[in-house]
PDB file of C-alpha atoms and ligand atoms in Angstrom:
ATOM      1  CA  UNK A  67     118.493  95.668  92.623  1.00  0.00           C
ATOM      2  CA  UNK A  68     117.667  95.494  96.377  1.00  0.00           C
ATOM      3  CA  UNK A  69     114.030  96.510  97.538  1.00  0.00           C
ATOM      4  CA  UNK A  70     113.406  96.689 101.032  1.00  0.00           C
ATOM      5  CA  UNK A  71     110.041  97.326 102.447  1.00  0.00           C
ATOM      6  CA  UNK A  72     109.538  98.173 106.086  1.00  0.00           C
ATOM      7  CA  UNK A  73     106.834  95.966 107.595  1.00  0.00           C
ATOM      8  CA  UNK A  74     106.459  97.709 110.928  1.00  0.00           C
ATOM      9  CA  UNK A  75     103.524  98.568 112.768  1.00  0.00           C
ATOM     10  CA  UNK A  76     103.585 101.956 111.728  1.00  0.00           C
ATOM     11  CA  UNK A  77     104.530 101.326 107.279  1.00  0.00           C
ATOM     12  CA  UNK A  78     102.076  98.315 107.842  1.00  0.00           C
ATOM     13  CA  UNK A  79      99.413 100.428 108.797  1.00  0.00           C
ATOM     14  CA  UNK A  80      99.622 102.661 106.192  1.00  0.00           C
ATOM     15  CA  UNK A  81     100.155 100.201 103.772  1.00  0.00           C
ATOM     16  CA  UNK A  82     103.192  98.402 103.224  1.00  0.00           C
ATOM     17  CA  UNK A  83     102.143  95.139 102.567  1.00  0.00           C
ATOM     18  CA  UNK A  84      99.911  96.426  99.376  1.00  0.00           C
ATOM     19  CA  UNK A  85     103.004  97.404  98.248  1.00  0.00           C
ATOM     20  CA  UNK A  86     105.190  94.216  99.006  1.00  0.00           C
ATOM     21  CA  UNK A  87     102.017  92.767  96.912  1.00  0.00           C
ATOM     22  CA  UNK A  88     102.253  94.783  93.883  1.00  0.00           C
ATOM     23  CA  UNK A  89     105.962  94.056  93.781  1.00  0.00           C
ATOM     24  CA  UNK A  90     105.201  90.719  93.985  1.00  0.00           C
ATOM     25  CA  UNK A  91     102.940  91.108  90.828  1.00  0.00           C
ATOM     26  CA  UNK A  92     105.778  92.973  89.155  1.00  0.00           C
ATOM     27  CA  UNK A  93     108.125  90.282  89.193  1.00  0.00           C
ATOM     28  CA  UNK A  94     105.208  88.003  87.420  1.00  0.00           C
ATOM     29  CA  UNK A  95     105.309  90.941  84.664  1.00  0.00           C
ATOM     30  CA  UNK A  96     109.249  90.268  84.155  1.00  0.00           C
ATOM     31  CA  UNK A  97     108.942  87.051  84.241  1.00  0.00           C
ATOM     32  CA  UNK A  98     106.444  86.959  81.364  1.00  0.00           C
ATOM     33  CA  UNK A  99     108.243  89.750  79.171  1.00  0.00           C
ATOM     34  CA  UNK A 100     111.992  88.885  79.998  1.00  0.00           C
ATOM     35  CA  UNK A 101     113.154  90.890  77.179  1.00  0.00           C
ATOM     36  CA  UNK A 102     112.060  94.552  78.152  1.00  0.00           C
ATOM     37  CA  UNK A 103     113.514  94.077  81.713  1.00  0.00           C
ATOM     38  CA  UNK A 104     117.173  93.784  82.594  1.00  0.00           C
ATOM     39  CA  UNK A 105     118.757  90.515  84.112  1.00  0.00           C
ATOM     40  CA  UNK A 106     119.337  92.657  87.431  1.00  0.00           C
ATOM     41  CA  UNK A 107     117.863  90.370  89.831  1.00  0.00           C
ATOM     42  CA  UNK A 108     114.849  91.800  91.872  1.00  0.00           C
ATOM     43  CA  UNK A 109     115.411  91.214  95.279  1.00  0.00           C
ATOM     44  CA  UNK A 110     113.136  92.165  97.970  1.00  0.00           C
ATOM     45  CA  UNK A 111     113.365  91.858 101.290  1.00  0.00           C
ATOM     46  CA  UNK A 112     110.543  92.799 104.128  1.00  0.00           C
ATOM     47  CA  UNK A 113     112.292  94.392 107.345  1.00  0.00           C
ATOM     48  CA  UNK A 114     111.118  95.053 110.105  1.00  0.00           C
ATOM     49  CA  UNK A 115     110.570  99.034 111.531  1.00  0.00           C
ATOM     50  CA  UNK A 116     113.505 100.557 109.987  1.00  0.00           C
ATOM     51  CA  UNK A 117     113.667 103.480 112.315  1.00  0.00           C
ATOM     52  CA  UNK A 118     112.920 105.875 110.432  1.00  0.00           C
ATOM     53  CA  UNK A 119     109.553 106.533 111.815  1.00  0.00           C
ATOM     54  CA  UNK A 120     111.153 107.119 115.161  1.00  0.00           C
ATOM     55  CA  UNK A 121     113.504 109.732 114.422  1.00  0.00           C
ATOM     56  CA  UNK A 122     111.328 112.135 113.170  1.00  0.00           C
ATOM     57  CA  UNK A 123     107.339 113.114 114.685  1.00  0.00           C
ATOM     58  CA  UNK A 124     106.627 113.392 110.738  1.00  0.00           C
ATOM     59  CA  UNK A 125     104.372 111.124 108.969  1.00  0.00           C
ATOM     60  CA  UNK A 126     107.265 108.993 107.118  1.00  0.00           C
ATOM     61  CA  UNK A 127     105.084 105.775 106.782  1.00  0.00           C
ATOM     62  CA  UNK A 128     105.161 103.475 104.405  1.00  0.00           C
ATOM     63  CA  UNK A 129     109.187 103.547 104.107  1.00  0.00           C
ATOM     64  CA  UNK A 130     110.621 101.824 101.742  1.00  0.00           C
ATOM     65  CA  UNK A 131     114.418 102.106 100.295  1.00  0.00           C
ATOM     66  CA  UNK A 132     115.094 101.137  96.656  1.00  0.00           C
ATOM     67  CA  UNK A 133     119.079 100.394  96.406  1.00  0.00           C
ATOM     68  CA  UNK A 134     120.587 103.587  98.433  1.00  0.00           C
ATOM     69  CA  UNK A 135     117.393 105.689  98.273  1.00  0.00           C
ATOM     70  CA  UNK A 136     115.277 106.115 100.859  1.00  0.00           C
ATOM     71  CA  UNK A 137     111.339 106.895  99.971  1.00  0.00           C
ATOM     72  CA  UNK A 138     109.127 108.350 102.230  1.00  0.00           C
ATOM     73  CA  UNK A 139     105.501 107.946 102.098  1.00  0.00           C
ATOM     74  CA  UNK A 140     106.014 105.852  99.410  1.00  0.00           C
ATOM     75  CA  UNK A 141     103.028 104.755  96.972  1.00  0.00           C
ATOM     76  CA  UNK A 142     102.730 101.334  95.033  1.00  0.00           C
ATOM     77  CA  UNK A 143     103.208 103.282  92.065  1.00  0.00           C
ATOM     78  CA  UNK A 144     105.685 105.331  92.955  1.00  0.00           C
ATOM     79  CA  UNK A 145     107.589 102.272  94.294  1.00  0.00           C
ATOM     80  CA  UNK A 146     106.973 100.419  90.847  1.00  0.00           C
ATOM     81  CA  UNK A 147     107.260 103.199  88.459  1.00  0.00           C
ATOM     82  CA  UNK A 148     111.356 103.859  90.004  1.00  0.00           C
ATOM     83  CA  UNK A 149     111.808 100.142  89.933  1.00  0.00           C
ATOM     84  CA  UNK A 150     110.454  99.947  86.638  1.00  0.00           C
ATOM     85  CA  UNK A 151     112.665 103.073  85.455  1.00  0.00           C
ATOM     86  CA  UNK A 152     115.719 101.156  86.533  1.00  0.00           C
ATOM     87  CA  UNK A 153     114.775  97.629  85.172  1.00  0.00           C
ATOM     88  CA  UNK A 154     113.080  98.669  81.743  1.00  0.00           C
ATOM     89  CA  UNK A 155     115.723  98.312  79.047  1.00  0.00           C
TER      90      UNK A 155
HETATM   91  S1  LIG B 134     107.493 101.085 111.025  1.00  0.00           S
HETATM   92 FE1  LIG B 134     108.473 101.495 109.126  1.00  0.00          FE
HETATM   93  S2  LIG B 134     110.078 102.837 109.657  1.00  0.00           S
HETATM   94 FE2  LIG B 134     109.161 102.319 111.553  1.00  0.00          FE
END
């Protein structure tokens, strides 16, 4: 599964490394309970502005896309909760 977290001014101001973090903490919780998760590799990558927030004047920040879906505004646990639904055998 590919994670990508925008780390741009605007997602890092509203919070986008807290969620990189938390991620980060996630992949401690898989490692310790191997058997609940898949063997779908996490991977997450931290990109720089995405764009999005410049195509719209709407409040879009924190981005972050989770394989081919985009989430907007996105929460730590929002962010870990569809991971989590994915992952969770
Ligand atoms: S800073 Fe994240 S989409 Fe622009």
């Amino acid at each position: 599964m590919k994670v990508k977290v925008c780390v741009g001014s605007n997602c890092t101001l509203m919070g986008s490394m807290n969620i990189l973090d938390q991620i980060d903490g996630l992949k401690d919780i898989i490692r310790e309970d191997p058997d609940s998760y898949n063997d779908e590799e996490l991977e997450v990558e931290a990109i720089k502005c995405m764009e999005f927030c410049k195509k719209t004047d709407k409040n879009v920040a924190p981005v972050v896309v989770v394989d081919d879906e985009t989430m907007y505004n996105a929460t730590g646990q929002a962010v870990m909760e569809k991971i989590i639904k994915k992952i969770r055998i």
